[in-house]
PDB file of C-alpha atoms in Angstrom:
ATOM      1  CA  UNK A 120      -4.396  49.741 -15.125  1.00 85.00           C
ATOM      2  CA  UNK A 121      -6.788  47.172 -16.108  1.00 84.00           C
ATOM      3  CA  UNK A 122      -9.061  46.381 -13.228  1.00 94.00           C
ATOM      4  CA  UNK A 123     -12.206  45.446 -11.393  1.00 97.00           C
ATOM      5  CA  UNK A 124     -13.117  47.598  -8.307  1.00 97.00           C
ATOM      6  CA  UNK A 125     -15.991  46.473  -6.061  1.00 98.00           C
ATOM      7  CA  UNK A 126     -17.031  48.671  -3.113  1.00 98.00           C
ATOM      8  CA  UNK A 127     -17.463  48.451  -0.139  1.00 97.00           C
ATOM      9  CA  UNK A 128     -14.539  45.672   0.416  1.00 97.00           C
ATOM     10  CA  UNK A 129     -16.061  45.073   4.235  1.00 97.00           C
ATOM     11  CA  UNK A 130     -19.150  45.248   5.415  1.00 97.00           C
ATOM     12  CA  UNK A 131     -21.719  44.137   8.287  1.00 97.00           C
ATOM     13  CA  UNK A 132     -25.251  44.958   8.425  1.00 96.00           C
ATOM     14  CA  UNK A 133     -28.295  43.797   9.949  1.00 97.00           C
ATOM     15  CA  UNK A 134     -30.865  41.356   8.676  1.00 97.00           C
ATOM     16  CA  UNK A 135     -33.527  43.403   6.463  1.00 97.00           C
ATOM     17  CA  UNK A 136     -31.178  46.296   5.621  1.00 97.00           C
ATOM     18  CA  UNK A 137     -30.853  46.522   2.104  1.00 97.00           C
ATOM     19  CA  UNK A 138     -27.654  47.052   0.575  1.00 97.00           C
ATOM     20  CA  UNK A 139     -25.649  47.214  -2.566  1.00 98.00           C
ATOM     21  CA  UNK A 140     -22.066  46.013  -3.737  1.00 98.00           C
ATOM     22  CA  UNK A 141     -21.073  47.862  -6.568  1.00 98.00           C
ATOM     23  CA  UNK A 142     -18.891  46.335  -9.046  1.00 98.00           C
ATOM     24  CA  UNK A 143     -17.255  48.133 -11.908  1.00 98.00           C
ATOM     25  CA  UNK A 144     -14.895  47.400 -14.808  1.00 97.00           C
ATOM     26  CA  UNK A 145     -12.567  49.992 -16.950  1.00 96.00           C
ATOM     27  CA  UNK A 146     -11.761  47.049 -19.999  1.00 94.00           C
ATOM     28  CA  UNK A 147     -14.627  47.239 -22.213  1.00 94.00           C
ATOM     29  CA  UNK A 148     -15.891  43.766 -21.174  1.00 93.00           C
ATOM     30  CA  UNK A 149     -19.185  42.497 -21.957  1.00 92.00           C
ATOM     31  CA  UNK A 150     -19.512  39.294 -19.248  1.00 91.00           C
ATOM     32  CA  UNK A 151     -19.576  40.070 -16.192  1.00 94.00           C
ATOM     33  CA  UNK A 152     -20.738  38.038 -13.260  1.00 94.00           C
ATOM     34  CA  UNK A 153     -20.834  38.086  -9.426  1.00 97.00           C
ATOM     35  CA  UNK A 154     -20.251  34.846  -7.316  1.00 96.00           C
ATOM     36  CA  UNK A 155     -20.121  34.272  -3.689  1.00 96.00           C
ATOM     37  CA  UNK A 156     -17.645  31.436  -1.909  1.00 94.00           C
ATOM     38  CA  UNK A 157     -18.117  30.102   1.143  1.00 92.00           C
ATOM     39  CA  UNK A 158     -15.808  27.681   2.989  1.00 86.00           C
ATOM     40  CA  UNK A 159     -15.619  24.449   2.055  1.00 79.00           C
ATOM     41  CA  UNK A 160     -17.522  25.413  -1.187  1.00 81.00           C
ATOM     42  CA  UNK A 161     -15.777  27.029  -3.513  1.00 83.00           C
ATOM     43  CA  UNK A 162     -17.233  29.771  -6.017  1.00 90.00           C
ATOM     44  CA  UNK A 163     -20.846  29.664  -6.304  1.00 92.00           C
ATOM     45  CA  UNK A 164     -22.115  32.151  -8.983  1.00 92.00           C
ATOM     46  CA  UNK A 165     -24.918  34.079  -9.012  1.00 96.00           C
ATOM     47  CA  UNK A 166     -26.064  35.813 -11.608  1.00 95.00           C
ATOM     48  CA  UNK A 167     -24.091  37.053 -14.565  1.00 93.00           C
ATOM     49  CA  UNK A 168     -24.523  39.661 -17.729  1.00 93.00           C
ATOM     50  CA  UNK A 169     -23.337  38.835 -21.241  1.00 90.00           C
ATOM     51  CA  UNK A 170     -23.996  42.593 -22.049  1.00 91.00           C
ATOM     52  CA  UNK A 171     -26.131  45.968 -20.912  1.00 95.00           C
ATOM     53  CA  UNK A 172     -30.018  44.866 -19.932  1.00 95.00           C
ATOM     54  CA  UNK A 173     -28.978  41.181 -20.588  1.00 93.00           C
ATOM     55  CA  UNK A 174     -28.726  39.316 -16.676  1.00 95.00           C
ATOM     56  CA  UNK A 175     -29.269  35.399 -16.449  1.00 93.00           C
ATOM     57  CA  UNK A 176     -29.344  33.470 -12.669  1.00 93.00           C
ATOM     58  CA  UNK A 177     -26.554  31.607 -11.825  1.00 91.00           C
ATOM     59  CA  UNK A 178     -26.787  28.826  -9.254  1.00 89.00           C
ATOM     60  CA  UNK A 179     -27.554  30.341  -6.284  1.00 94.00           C
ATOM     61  CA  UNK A 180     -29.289  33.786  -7.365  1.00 96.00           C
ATOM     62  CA  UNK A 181     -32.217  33.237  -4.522  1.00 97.00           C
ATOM     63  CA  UNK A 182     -31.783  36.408  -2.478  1.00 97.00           C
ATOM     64  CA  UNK A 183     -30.266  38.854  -4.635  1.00 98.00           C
ATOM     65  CA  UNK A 184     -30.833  40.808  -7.514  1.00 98.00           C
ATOM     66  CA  UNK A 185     -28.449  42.611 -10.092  1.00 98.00           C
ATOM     67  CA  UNK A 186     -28.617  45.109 -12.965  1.00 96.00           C
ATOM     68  CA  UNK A 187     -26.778  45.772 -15.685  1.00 97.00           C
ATOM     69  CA  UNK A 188     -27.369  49.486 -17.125  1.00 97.00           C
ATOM     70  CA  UNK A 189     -24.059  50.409 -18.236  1.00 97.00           C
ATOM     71  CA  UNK A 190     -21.703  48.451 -19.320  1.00 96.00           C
ATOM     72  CA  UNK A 191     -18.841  49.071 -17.128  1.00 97.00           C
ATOM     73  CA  UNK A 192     -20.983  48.381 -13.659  1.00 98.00           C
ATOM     74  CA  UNK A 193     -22.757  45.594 -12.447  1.00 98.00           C
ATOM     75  CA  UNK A 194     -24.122  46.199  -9.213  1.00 98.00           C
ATOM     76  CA  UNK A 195     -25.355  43.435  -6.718  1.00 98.00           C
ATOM     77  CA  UNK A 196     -28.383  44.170  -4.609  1.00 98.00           C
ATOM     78  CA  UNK A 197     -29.469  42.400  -1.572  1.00 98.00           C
ATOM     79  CA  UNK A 198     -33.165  43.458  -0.758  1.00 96.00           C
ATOM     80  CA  UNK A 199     -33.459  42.237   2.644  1.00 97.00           C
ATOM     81  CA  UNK A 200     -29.936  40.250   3.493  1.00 98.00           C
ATOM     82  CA  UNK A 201     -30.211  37.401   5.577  1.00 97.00           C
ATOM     83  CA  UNK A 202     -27.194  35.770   7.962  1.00 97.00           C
ATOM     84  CA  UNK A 203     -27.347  32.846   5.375  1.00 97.00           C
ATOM     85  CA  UNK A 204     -25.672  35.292   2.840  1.00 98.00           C
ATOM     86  CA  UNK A 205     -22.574  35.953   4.920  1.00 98.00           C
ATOM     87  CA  UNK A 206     -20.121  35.464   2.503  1.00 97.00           C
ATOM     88  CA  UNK A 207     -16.761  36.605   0.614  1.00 97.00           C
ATOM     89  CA  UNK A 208     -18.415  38.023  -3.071  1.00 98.00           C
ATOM     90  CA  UNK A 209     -16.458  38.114  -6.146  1.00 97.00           C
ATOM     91  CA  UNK A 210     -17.241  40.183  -9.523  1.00 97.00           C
ATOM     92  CA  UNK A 211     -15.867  38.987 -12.350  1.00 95.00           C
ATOM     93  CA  UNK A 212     -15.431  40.154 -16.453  1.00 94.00           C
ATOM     94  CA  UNK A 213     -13.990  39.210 -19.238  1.00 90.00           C
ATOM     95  CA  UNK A 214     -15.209  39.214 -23.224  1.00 87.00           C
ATOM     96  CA  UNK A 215     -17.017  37.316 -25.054  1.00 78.00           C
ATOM     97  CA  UNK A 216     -14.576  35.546 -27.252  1.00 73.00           C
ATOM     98  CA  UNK A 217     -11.139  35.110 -27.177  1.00 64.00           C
ATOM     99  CA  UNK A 218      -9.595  32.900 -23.905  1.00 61.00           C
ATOM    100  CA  UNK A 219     -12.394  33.918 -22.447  1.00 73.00           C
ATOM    101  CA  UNK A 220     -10.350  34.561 -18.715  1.00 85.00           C
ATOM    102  CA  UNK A 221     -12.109  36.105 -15.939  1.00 90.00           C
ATOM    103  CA  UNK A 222     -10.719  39.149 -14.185  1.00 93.00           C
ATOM    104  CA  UNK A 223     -11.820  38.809 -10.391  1.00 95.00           C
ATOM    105  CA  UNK A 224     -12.609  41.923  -7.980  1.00 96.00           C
ATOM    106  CA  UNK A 225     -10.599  41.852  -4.867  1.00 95.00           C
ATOM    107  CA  UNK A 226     -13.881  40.762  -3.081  1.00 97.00           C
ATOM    108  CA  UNK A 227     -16.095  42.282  -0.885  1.00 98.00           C
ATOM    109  CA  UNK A 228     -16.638  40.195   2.762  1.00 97.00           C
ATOM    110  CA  UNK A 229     -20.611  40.699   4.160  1.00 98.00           C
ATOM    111  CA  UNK A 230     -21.582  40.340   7.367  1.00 98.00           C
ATOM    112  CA  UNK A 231     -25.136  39.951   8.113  1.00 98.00           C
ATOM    113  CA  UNK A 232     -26.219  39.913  12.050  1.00 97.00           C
TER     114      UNK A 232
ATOM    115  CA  UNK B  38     -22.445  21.769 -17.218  1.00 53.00           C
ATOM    116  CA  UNK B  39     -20.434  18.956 -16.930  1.00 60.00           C
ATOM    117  CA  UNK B  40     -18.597  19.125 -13.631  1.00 85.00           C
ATOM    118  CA  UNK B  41     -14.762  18.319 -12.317  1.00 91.00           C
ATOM    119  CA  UNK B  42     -13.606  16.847  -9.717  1.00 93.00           C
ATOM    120  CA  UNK B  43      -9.884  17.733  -7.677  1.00 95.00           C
ATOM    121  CA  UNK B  44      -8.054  16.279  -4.778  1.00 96.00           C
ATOM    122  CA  UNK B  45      -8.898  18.870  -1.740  1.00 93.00           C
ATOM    123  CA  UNK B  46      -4.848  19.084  -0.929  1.00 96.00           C
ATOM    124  CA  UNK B  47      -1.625  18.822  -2.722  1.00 97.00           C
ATOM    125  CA  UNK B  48       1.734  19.228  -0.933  1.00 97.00           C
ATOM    126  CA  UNK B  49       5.038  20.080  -3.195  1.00 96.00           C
ATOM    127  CA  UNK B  50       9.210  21.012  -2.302  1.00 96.00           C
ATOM    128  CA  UNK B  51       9.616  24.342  -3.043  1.00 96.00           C
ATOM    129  CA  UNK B  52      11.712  24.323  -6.620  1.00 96.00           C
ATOM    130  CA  UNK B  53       9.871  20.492  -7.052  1.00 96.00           C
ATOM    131  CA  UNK B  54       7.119  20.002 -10.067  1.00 96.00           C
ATOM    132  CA  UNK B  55       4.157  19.755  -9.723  1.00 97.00           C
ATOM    133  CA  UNK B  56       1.052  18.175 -11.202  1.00 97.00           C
ATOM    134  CA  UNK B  57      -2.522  18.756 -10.221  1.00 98.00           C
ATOM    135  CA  UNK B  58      -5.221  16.457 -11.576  1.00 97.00           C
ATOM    136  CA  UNK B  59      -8.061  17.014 -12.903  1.00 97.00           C
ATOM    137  CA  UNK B  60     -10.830  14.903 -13.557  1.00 96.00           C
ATOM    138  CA  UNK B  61     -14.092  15.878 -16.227  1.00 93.00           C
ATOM    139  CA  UNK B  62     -15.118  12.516 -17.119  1.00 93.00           C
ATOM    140  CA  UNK B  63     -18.583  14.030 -18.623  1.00 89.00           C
ATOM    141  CA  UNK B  64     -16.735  16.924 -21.089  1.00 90.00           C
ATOM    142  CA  UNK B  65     -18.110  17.764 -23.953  1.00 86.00           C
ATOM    143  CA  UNK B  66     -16.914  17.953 -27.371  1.00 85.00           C
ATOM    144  CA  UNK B  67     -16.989  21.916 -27.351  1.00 83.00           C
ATOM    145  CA  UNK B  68     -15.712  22.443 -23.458  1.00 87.00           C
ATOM    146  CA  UNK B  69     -12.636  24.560 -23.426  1.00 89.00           C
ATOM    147  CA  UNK B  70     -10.876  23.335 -19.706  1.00 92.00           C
ATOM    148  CA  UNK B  71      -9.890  26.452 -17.716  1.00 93.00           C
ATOM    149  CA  UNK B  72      -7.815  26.778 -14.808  1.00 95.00           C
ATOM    150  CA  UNK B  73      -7.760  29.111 -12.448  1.00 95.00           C
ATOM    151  CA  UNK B  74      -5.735  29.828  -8.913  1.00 96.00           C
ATOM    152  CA  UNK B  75      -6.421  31.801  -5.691  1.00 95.00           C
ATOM    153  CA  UNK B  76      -3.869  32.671  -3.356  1.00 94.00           C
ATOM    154  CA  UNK B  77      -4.690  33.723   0.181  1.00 89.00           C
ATOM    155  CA  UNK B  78      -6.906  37.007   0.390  1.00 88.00           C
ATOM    156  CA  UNK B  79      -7.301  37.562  -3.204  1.00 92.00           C
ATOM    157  CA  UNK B  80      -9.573  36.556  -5.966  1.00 93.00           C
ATOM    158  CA  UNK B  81      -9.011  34.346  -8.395  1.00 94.00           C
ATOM    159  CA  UNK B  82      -6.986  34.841 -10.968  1.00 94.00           C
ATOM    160  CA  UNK B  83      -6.493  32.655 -14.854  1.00 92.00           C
ATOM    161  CA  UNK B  84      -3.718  30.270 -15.427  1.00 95.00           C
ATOM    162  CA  UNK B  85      -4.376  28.513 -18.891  1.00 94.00           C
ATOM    163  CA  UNK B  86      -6.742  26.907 -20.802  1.00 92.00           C
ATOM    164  CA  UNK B  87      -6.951  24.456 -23.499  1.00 93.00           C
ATOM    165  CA  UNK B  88      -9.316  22.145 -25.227  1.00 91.00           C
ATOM    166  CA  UNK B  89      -7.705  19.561 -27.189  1.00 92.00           C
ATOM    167  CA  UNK B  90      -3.923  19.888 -27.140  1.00 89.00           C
ATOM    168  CA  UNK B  91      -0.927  20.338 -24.547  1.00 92.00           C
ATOM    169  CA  UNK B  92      -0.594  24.012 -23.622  1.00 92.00           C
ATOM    170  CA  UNK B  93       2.409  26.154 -22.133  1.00 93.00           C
ATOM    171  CA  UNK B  94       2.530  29.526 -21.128  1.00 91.00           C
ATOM    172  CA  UNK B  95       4.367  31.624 -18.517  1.00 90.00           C
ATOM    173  CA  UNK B  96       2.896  30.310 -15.959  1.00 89.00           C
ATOM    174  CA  UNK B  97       2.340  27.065 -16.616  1.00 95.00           C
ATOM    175  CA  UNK B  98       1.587  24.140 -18.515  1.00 97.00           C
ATOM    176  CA  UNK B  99      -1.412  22.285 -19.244  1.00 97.00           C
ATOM    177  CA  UNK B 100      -1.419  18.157 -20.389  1.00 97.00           C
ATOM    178  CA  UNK B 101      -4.709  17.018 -21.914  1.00 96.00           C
ATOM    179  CA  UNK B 102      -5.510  13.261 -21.680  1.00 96.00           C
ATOM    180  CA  UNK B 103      -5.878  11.937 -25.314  1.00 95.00           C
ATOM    181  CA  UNK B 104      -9.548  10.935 -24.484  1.00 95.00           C
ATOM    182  CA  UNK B 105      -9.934  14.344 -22.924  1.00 95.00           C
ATOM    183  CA  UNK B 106     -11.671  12.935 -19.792  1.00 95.00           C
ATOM    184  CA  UNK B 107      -8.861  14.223 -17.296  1.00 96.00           C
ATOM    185  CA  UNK B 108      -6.357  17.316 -17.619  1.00 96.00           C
ATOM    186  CA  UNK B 109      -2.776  17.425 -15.415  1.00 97.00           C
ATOM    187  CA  UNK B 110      -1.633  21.264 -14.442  1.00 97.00           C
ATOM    188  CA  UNK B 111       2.054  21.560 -14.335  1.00 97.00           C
ATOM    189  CA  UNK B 112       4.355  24.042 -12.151  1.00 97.00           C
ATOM    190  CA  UNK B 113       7.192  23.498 -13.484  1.00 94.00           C
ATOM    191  CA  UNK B 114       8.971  25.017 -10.557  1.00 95.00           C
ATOM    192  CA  UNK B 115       7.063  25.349  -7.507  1.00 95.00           C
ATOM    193  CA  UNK B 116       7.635  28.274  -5.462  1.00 96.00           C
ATOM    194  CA  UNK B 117       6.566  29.467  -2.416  1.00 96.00           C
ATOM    195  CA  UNK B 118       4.275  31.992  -4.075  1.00 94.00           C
ATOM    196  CA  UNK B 119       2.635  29.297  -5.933  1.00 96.00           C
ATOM    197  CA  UNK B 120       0.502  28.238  -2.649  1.00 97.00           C
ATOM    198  CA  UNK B 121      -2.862  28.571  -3.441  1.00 96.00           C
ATOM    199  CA  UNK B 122      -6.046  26.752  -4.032  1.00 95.00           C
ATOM    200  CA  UNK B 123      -6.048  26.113  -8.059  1.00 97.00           C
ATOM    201  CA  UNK B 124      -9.583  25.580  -9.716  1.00 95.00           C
ATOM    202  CA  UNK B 125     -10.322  23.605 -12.745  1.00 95.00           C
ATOM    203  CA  UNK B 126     -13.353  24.308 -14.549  1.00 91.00           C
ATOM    204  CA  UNK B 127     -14.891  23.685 -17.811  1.00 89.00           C
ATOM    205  CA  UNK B 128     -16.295  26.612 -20.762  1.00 83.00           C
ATOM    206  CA  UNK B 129     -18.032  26.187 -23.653  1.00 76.00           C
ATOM    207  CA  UNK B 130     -16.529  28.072 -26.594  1.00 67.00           C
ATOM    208  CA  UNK B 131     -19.581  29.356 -27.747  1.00 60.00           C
ATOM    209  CA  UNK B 132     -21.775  29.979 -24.665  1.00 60.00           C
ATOM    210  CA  UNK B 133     -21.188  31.513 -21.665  1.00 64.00           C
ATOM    211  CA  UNK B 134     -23.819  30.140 -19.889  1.00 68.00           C
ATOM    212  CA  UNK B 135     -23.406  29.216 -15.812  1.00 72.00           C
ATOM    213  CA  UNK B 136     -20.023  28.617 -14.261  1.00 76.00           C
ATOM    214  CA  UNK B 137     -19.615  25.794 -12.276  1.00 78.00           C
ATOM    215  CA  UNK B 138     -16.405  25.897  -9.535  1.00 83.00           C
ATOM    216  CA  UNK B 139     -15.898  23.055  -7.360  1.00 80.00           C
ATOM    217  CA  UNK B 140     -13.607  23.200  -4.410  1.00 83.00           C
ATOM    218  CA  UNK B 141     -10.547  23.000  -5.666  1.00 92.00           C
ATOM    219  CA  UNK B 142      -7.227  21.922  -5.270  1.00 96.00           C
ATOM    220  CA  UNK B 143      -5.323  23.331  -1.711  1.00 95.00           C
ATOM    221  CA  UNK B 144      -1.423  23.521  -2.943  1.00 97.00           C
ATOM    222  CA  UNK B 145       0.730  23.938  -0.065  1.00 97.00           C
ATOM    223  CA  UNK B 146       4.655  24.490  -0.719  1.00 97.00           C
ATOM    224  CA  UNK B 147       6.953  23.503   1.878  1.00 96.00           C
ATOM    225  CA  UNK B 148      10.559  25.720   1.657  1.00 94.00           C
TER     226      UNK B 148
END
């Protein structure tokens, strides 16, 4: 089944605890992209990958970091989380040409006290 | 990007149309419009896109404005499964550059 996991899919944590949401596709995309929505907001994105080693900031990236090593996974990391980044986080895929739809995670809801 | 803006609510009658409006007064000449809908406790999934002309598929349809400055996305048959909040967002066909979401659209559907 075509899919996009993320793990963990709850967590709370203290501020200054680093952490990382993994994210991880099985279609062979080359975008992927992480965005976080908060209410009232919508999606906000955050970074996103057009392929392995390739990461650009989206519009809120202050805070968090990502990598893209393989092409399947696109991790988010959160050096020193702060209660500001409570949120509900979304990875996303899709490739690069075509309709160009996004497959969404389930989410992941964070927590930080 | 250029940006949309939605009404924050929409009511409908179950087994009623609906249309949800759209409005990207700044597009682009190469912005593909995208929609996309949530429903409760999931993440978002794709509904249709188009750039120039009207679009169907199985889930819905999508009416461009001739001047392309406003879109209209059509249920054709409202269901109670179809409450959700619905996004509308614009792509360009040969960047994929930032992605802009607004708030959306908030589609209740009353049995």
């Amino acid at each position: 089944e075509a899919q996009v996991t993320q793990n963990p899919r709850y967590l709370i944590t203290v501020t200054g605890k680093k952490l990382t949401v993994t994210c991880s596709q099985n279609m062979n995309h080359e975008y992927m992209s992480w965005y976080r929505q908060d209410p009232g907001l919508g999606l906000r994105q955050i970074y996103y990958s057009m392929n392995v080693e390739v990461t650009d900031k989206g519009d809120v990236p202050e805070g968090y970091k990502v990598s893209r090593k393989e092409k399947r996974n696109f991790p988010l990391i959160l050096e020193s989380p702060s209660p500001n980044q409570t949120s509900l986080y979304f990875c996303a895929s899709a490739v690069l040409s075509g309709p160009y739809e996004q497959y969404f995670g389930p989410g992941t809801r964070l927590t930080v006290t | 990007d250029a940006k949309t803006t939605q009404p924050n609510s929409m009511e409908s009658n179950e087994e009623e149309p609906v249309h949800l409006p759209c409005n990207h007064s700044t597009i682009s000449g190469t912005d593909y419009i995208h929609w996309y809908r949530q429903l409760p406790s999931q993440g978002p999934e794709y509904v249709i896109h188009g750039l120039t002309s009207n679009v169907n598929n199985r889930m819905a349809s999508l009416a461009i404005a001739e001047d392309r400055k406003s879109s209209t996305l059509i249920l054709h048959r409202a269901t109670l499964r179809d409450a959700a909040v619905y996004y509308c967002i614009l792509r360009r066909e040969t960047s994929y550059d930032k992605v802009i979401f607004g708030p959306g659209t908030s589609l209740s559907v009353i049995p």
